[in-house]
Structures are given as structure tokens and as C-alpha cells.
Amino acid sequence: MNTFKRFFKANLRQNGMVIALVFIMALFQVLTGGILFRPMNINNLVLQNAYVLILAIGMLLCILTGNIDLSVGSVVAFIGAVSAVMMVRLGLGVGVTIVLALLLGIAVGAFHGVFIAMFRIPAFIVTLAGMLIFRGLTMVILRGQTIGPFDRSFRAIASGYLPGEELRIAGLNGVAIVAGILMTVYFIVAIIWARNNKKKYGFEVLPVSIEVGRVAFIAIAINFFTYSLAAHDGIPVVLILLLGLMMIYSFLTQRTILGRHIYALGGNEKAARLSGVKTQRIMFLVYTNMGLLAALAGLVVASRLNAATPKAGTMFELDAIGAVFIGGASASGGIGTVIGAVVGGLVMGVLNNGMSIMGVSVDWQQAIKGMVLLGAVSFDVYTKKRSQGS
Amino acid sequence: MADVLLEMKNITKTFSGVTALSDVDMAVVDGEIRALVGENGAGKSTLMNILSGVYPYGTYSGEIVWDGKPCEFRDIRDSERLGIVIIHQELALVPQLSIAENIFLGNEQASRGVIDWNMTSVHARQLLEKVGLDEHPGALLGTIGVGKQQLVEIARALSKKVKLLILDEPTAALNDEESRKLLSLLVDLKEHGITCILISHKLNEVSEVADNITILRDGCVIETIDRHHEDFHEDRVIKSMVGREMTNRYPEREHHIGEEVLRVEDLVTYHPDQSERQMVRGVSLTVRKGEVVGLAGLMGAGRTELAMSIFGRSYGQKHSGSVFVRGKKVDIHDVTSAIANGIAYVTEDRKSLGLVLIDDIRRNITLPNLKKISAHGVINQNEEVVAAEQFRTRLTIRSSGIDQVVESLSGGNQQKVVLAKWLMSEPDVLILDEPTRGIDVGAKYEVYTIINQLASQGKSILMISSEMEELLGMCDRIYVVNGGEIAGELPRAEATQESIMKIIMTHQKQSRERKSA
């Protein structure tokens, strides 16, 4: 019991978020009369929130450095507009367009990065300018009109599914079921491997009972999730994209030198520089990366809407920033995780989705989301104070 | 015997089960200077925070009696109303405001919420005169030195009609001259009836001005020594503080000095903001293997600027000059290349420059050394734990484990974390900038021991300190720095406080003559 308490306390910040997510899901499951967990809705949750999660991952890195990026919503619209022009007006192929759009995103991010890292202009100002510049350019390019529709293969980014429809297991999509089982196995093997490695170095490991409980919880969650997808149309393409990004950026932030340098820069820039961290380069990379991910989100959004519109991506930056803070990141930098940001994004997504099903008006949804953000961060500050006091 | 101004009786304070103060009694006589000494964590600051109302009545047990009346302070305002003012180690001033504005911060000279600037200016001038600070009250606080800022804090206390002034490590950031000035101001204030409690690690200062010394250890008052008592001397105080006899404050070391490791030639650096102002003016120096070399000088002499310029040009702009490591000229244009060439720099300001306070011990120690425990940019976290644990044990960093956040460590242990991170980089040349600032006697001794071990392992040490005694006790050779130049060089045998001061004075005179010529 004691070890359990200690484990729980040590992970209160992270577990707190997961618990909040589970609580909100359960709440809306009841409030919506069971609609929330229906396969179709689970599928919708993924498709609706993909862009926020992509942006939140990039935004997390910006927030880790102690800054934010206000431009991402405009960049989403800008990339969508440019891609639409390339495909619809210029007749370029889908593959070429995607590559060019991502490169353009990198260029946009680098543009911000130069001003922030080299000229040392506060990121808030640079990206505020970027927000205006790229929203304006979007309108210039689109001349106030909507461009669409797109080729089917482009639409598949946001609304396509993995092939293998013919493989059926008990009337369900076989690919999704198998993927769920494979992921569970991979997860268990990874945990055992990490445990053994820790033991090899003679470190303390979690008691078996807690570890088993943790694995069981995650295994159930994964398989319920893939089962729901299997009962619908299978695994969405954008989900693969998301999982890939989560894995890459989790690894990057937690396991690599680059990631450690980002945290150190956010924790104390001067100390980091005097420890050999190339702070300017890191800052530049973080904002360039944000440009890349904003471009990716821009493609997803355009693909989902099947059109480029001047108003696309409005307020997306605030959704992403909100997700990161709900996910436990610190506004002064140096604290936060990719998984936290994703969980934060899901909390917002479930709120949106649940309230929409219940027929809550959009105006109220905004207000409620605002209150959740404030509540989540207040809770975070409160638990941090308490854990410091003891 | 004069009247007792303040009495603290049976003060006990616990922090979630850990006793910080147990049954402390202290009585302060009106018009005395009382020194409060003890190692870090002995409970000095806790006691003063209780006295000034930072920890309100009810969070501790015991009684505070002021002028014969029992007090129950709810916050700082309550205690300030009675004339108890505390000046913390980290000054509570706003650098962007003027001196006058800072003096009256929270106590503005105003009627009906509108500030009377003329009155502010006049009163500020009077207060500045009292503390002997010759600065314009309209000057921005950020443009004057730390020593003068300290005086502004005292002026601010005076503006609150202070009766009991509590100073927490007031001279930690000051050089010898500034410290002397501050201490004589305290004696001066005493004449005007202001009682003072002085917390300090610098025992020589304490024994100079204090009427009584109260020694705290592990949350208890060990004893209070009267100025006229025969036990009123440093060795006795140290013994009470650490609970054991300390025969030698500087541990012995065998000297095996080898070949030259670091050579700096004609180093020139300009001020980072004022591109015409030379801060380091053509400095040349050498450090040999196994040698501890000191950089002595007054505050503002340019020692930190010099050290940071050597360490990958991390200070200033328009650098010129050359650096040789083991006889080979090296290109050290940034911190990374300095580390790669075996140079490490332990900063003077560990909190803002040395550590990532929100991170744990492990991540702080490995930050400059991640390459050592990584393959292809991926960190082996198990190796990292092993390495960090090894340094934690080797330097006896007192903590609950390597996952403890460094913010919550005591000053001495934080300093050891900074040392650990640079020891892990296995440098040939270790530059130490004020390595024992603000840490207690016991921790100092440990730091000295570590320095000696490194020297006998063949490392070259370049050490900056504002405590001349420390340099004299530790160094094989001392360079005297003044005005960004090397003013002189003294071998251990010839180095004394007097000889160092003489070099500084002569150099100052020469440069004045050069300027006027």
C-alpha cells in the first residue's frame, strides 16, 4: 500500500491528467446516454482532433523553451491555401504538393526562428506578427474565396482508412484487431525489457502488482480503442500519422541529447548556455519544427474540409496552447511532456465532442473550455505547491 | 545592563514533521549588534522569518515579547509597524526603478494616492546621506553596484522608522572594502539607537562589530558569547558551530606542480553592450599541472569577465588574444569548444548561471556531459543514473537521492552539484569563480578538500575569490587583477593581504596617472 501511495504521489501530475481524462469520458458517456463510446464516435474523435494533437506536439516544444507560437492557426490556413492553389489551379500532383507544402512550412518556421533566435526578438511578438502576416497572405492567395474540392488521394490523409477491408475477424476489421493485439504485445515486451534492464543496473523497480495493474489498464484501453475502430471502418490514416508523431517526439524529448537541451534551455537559458548548450540553434530548431508541424496540420485540415478557406485554422493556436497547459506544462518553460500534451488535447477534444452531442451551443462550449483550462492549471499549481511543501 | 528590547521564548517550528527550531530562547538588548551564526540549515533564517512575521503567529509555538509586550504577528506588515525590518540575502529591489522609488517602495510619499515627487526626492536625499551613499536619488537602481544597492535597502529600512534591523548575509556579495563600509554603517546606526541582528558566515566581520554572538546548531541555541568574554574569538565560534574542533580551516595538500597546461596571451574583451569599453585589457597568464592559481582583486576588477572570456568567450564581444592548452593553440570560440578542450568553469552565481533549479540533481550533473553517456545522440538513462549516483556519493551531496530537485538543496549542496557537473566533464583546467560564496564553514572545508584532491590528481585550478584569506590558504600562486589587467603576480611565500592590497593600490594610482597624462 505504501509503495502504491508513493508511486501515485510521484506521478500525480501525469496520473492526474489521465484520471481527469477518464473521469471526463465517463461523465460524458453518461450525459450523452452512451453515444460517446460508440465506435462511430470514437472514430470521429480521432478525425476531429488530429490537427489539435499535431499542433500541440509542436507547441509543447515551444512552451518547453518558455515561449509560445501564436502563428500556427494562420500557418495552417496559409499552407492549406498554397496547397489548394498548387493542386487545383496549377494541377500539381498530390505527392509533390505535400512535399512542397511541408518544405514551405519549414521555411515559415525558420523565418520565425531567425528573428527569435538570431535577433532575439521575443517569440510572442515575432509569432504575433507571423499570425497577421500569414492570415493576410492566405486571404491574398485565396482572394477571399474557397478553393476545392481535392483529389480523392489527398482527402485520404484526413478521412481515409488503412487498406485490408477484406480481412475480417468475427465481422470486424481484422487489421485493427491485429494492430491492437500487436501493440499490446509490444507494450508488454517493452515494459519487461525496461524492467530487466533496470534490474541489471541494480535499480529499484515498481512492485509487480502495480506494474501488472498498469499494463492491464493500458492493454484494456488499447484493445477497446482498436475494437471500436474495427467495428467502424478500421484504422484511420491520420491515426497512424499521429501515433508516429507521438512516438518520434516522445523519444526525441525524453531520450535524446537534443531533447534534454530543450528542457535545460527552458529551465535556465543562461545556465544551459554555460553548460555548452547551443541555445540559439535549439531555439531556431524548435520554431522551425513548429512550422513543419503546422504545415502538416494545415494539410490535414485542408484534407478534412476538402477545401482551403480564408478562415481555416482560426484560433487553432489557442487550442494547441490550451492542450499543452492542460497537459501539465509550465508557462515558464522546462516542464511538460508530449504524452501530457496529447492527453490535454484529448481532454479538450472529448469536451468538444461530448458537448456537441449533448447539443450545448458553441458559445457555451467556449466558456466551459475556458473554465476547464483555468481549473486544470490551478489544480496543477496546487498539487505542485503541496508536493513542494512536504 | 540596558533594557531588553526583544525576547523570543521557547520557539519551536516544524516543517511537516521535520524540526527546524526546537525550544529556542534569544533575548536582544536595546542598542546592541547581535550576530547570529551557524551552518546552513541551522535554523537562522527560520528564526528570523518567525520574528519578522513571514511565518505568522500560530504556525510555530513559543512567544515573542517586544518591549515587554507579547506579539502575534500575522504578516510582515505587523512586525514592520513595530519597527522590525528584515533585509534578505536576495535584495527585494526593482532594478528598473530609481533609487528614490526603491527606497519608498510600498511606503510611497503620497497624499491621497498621488505621489509627491518633491517630497520623495528630498527625503530620499536625507536617507542616502544617513547611509553614506553619494548617488543621485533619480539614478536607476540597476546602474549601481550590489554594495550600493545594499545601502539603498538600509535606507529603505530607515524610512520605515526601523528599531530592529535584521540583515541576512549582507556582505555575501560585497568585496572587502564595501563590507567594511557596511559594517561601520551598522556601528554608526547603533549609536543612533538602532538595534541590529546580523546573520553572517564571515566570522571575522562578525567578531569585528558584534556585541554578542549567538550560535545556532541543528535548530538549537548552543550558546551566546559576550564581546568581553575570553571565548570571543573565531576558533571558539567555529567549534560551537560545527560541534567539533577545526584545527585548520584549509586542508593540507602535497604540491606536485608539473608542466604548463593553460596559457593565455594578450586576451582582450569588450563590454557586451558598450562596444568601446575594454573590460579585459591584454591579459596573459599561465596555469601549470597540479597548481592552484588564484585571481585576487576587488569587486569589479574584471576577474569574472576574464574567466568567462577564457571559457569559450561566454562574456563580452570583440575578443582577441590566444589560448594554448598543453602548448597547442586552440580555437575556443564557444562553450562547447571550451569543454571539448578540457576547460570547465564553475560560475560565481550558482542559482542563475550554474544550475537548472527546476531540474533534479541527475539532469544537472549530466547536462554538459551528455555525449559521454550517449550513442548517436540517444541518452542511455541507466548509465546516466550510475554516473550521477557516483558523483553524489563522491562529493557527499546530501539529498534524498539523485532525483531530488536542486532548488530544494542547501547552498553548500547546490555548489557541490555544480562542481560535480564539471568534474564529470574531466577537465584539465578547472576555473572556480567564488566557489565558497554563501556556504557554511563545514561545506567550505569540503569544497577545499575537493579542490586539493583535484590538484593532486594533476588538474590545473584557476580560482577567483573575494575572500583574500581563502586565496592565501589555498593557492600556490596569485595573480592580482585590477581594472581588467594583471597588476601583479605573487608566489605563495610572498602573498599576504598587505602585499596584495599594495599591488592594487599602486596599480590604481598608475592607471589614474596614465589617464591624466
Coordinates of C-alpha atoms in Angstrom, one line a residue, chain A residues 167-322:
Chain A
L167 CA -9.6 -9.3 -43.8
R168 CA -12.5 -9.8 -41.3
I169 CA -12.4 -11.3 -37.9
A170 CA -15.8 -12.1 -36.4
G171 CA -17.3 -9.5 -38.7
L172 CA -14.8 -6.8 -37.5
N173 CA -12.0 -5.1 -39.4
G174 CA -9.1 -7.6 -39.0
V175 CA -6.3 -5.1 -39.5
A176 CA -7.5 -3.0 -36.5
I177 CA -7.9 -6.0 -34.2
V178 CA -4.5 -7.4 -35.1
A179 CA -2.9 -4.0 -34.7
G180 CA -4.4 -3.7 -31.2
I181 CA -3.0 -7.1 -30.2
L182 CA 0.4 -6.3 -31.7
M183 CA 0.6 -3.1 -29.8
T184 CA -0.4 -4.8 -26.6
V185 CA 2.3 -7.4 -27.1
Y186 CA 4.9 -4.7 -28.0
F187 CA 4.0 -2.7 -24.9
I188 CA 4.3 -5.7 -22.6
V189 CA 7.6 -6.7 -24.1
A190 CA 8.9 -3.2 -23.8
I191 CA 8.0 -2.9 -20.2
I192 CA 9.6 -6.3 -19.3
W193 CA 12.7 -5.3 -21.2
A194 CA 13.0 -1.9 -19.4
R195 CA 12.4 -3.7 -16.0
N196 CA 15.1 -6.2 -16.7
N197 CA 17.5 -3.5 -17.8
K198 CA 16.9 -1.6 -14.6
K199 CA 17.4 -4.7 -12.6
K200 CA 20.7 -5.3 -14.4
Y201 CA 21.9 -1.9 -13.2
G202 CA 20.6 -2.8 -9.7
F203 CA 17.9 0.0 -9.7
E204 CA 14.6 -0.1 -7.8
V205 CA 11.7 -1.3 -9.9
L206 CA 8.0 -1.0 -9.3
P207 CA 6.3 -3.8 -7.4
V208 CA 4.9 -6.4 -9.7
S209 CA 1.3 -5.8 -8.6
I210 CA 1.4 -2.1 -9.6
E211 CA 3.2 -3.0 -12.9
V212 CA 0.6 -5.6 -13.7
G213 CA -2.2 -3.2 -12.9
R214 CA -0.7 -0.6 -15.1
V215 CA -0.2 -3.0 -18.0
A216 CA -3.8 -4.3 -17.7
F217 CA -5.2 -0.8 -17.7
I218 CA -3.3 0.2 -20.8
A219 CA -4.0 -3.1 -22.6
I220 CA -7.7 -2.8 -22.0
A221 CA -7.7 0.8 -23.2
I222 CA -5.7 -0.1 -26.4
N223 CA -7.9 -3.0 -27.3
F224 CA -11.1 -1.3 -26.6
F225 CA -9.9 1.5 -28.8
T226 CA -8.9 -0.7 -31.7
Y227 CA -12.1 -2.8 -31.2
S228 CA -14.1 0.4 -31.6
L229 CA -12.2 1.3 -34.8
A230 CA -12.6 -2.3 -36.1
A231 CA -16.3 -2.1 -35.6
H232 CA -16.4 1.1 -37.7
D233 CA -14.2 1.4 -40.8
G234 CA -10.8 0.3 -39.5
I235 CA -7.8 2.4 -38.7
P236 CA -7.8 6.0 -40.0
V237 CA -4.6 7.0 -41.9
V238 CA -4.4 10.1 -39.7
L239 CA -4.2 8.0 -36.6
I240 CA -1.1 6.3 -37.9
L241 CA 0.4 9.7 -38.6
L242 CA -0.5 10.8 -35.0
L243 CA 0.9 7.7 -33.3
G244 CA 4.1 8.1 -35.4
L245 CA 4.5 11.7 -34.3
M246 CA 3.8 10.9 -30.7
M247 CA 6.5 8.1 -30.7
I248 CA 9.0 10.2 -32.5
Y249 CA 8.6 13.3 -30.4
S250 CA 8.4 11.4 -27.1
F251 CA 11.6 9.7 -27.9
L252 CA 13.2 13.0 -29.0
T253 CA 12.3 14.8 -25.9
Q254 CA 12.9 12.0 -23.3
R255 CA 15.8 10.1 -24.7
T256 CA 18.0 12.3 -26.8
I257 CA 20.6 14.9 -26.1
L258 CA 18.6 17.4 -28.2
G259 CA 15.5 16.8 -26.1
R260 CA 17.5 17.3 -22.9
H261 CA 18.9 20.5 -24.2
I262 CA 15.4 21.8 -24.9
Y263 CA 14.4 21.2 -21.3
A264 CA 17.6 22.8 -20.0
L265 CA 17.1 25.8 -22.2
G266 CA 13.6 26.3 -20.8
G267 CA 14.7 25.7 -17.2
N268 CA 17.5 28.2 -17.2
E269 CA 18.8 29.6 -20.5
K270 CA 21.9 31.1 -19.1
A271 CA 23.0 28.1 -17.2
A272 CA 22.3 25.9 -20.2
R273 CA 24.5 28.1 -22.4
L274 CA 27.3 28.0 -19.9
S275 CA 26.9 24.2 -19.9
G276 CA 27.6 24.0 -23.7
V277 CA 24.1 24.0 -24.9
K278 CA 23.8 25.9 -28.2
T279 CA 20.8 27.8 -27.2
Q280 CA 20.3 29.8 -30.4
R281 CA 20.5 26.8 -32.5
I282 CA 18.0 24.9 -30.3
M283 CA 15.6 27.8 -30.3
F284 CA 15.8 28.0 -34.1
L285 CA 15.2 24.3 -34.4
V286 CA 12.2 24.4 -32.1
Y287 CA 10.5 27.1 -34.2
T288 CA 11.4 25.6 -37.5
N289 CA 9.9 22.3 -36.3
M290 CA 6.7 24.1 -35.2
G291 CA 6.5 25.4 -38.8
L292 CA 6.8 21.9 -40.1
L293 CA 4.1 20.5 -37.8
A294 CA 1.8 23.5 -38.5
A295 CA 2.2 22.7 -42.2
L296 CA 1.3 19.0 -41.5
A297 CA -1.7 20.1 -39.6
G298 CA -2.6 22.5 -42.4
L299 CA -2.6 19.6 -44.9
V300 CA -4.8 17.5 -42.5
V301 CA -7.3 20.4 -42.1
A302 CA -7.5 21.1 -45.8
S303 CA -7.9 17.4 -46.5
R304 CA -10.7 17.1 -43.9
L305 CA -12.6 20.2 -45.1
N306 CA -11.9 19.2 -48.7
A307 CA -11.3 22.8 -49.4
A308 CA -9.0 25.7 -48.5
T309 CA -10.8 28.6 -46.9
P310 CA -9.7 32.0 -45.6
K311 CA -11.0 31.3 -42.1
A312 CA -9.4 27.9 -41.7
G313 CA -7.4 27.4 -38.6
T314 CA -8.8 30.4 -36.7
M315 CA -8.0 30.1 -33.0
F316 CA -6.2 26.8 -33.5
E317 CA -3.1 28.2 -31.8
L318 CA -5.2 28.7 -28.7
D319 CA -6.5 25.2 -28.8
A320 CA -2.9 23.9 -29.0
I321 CA -1.6 26.1 -26.3
G322 CA -4.6 25.1 -24.1

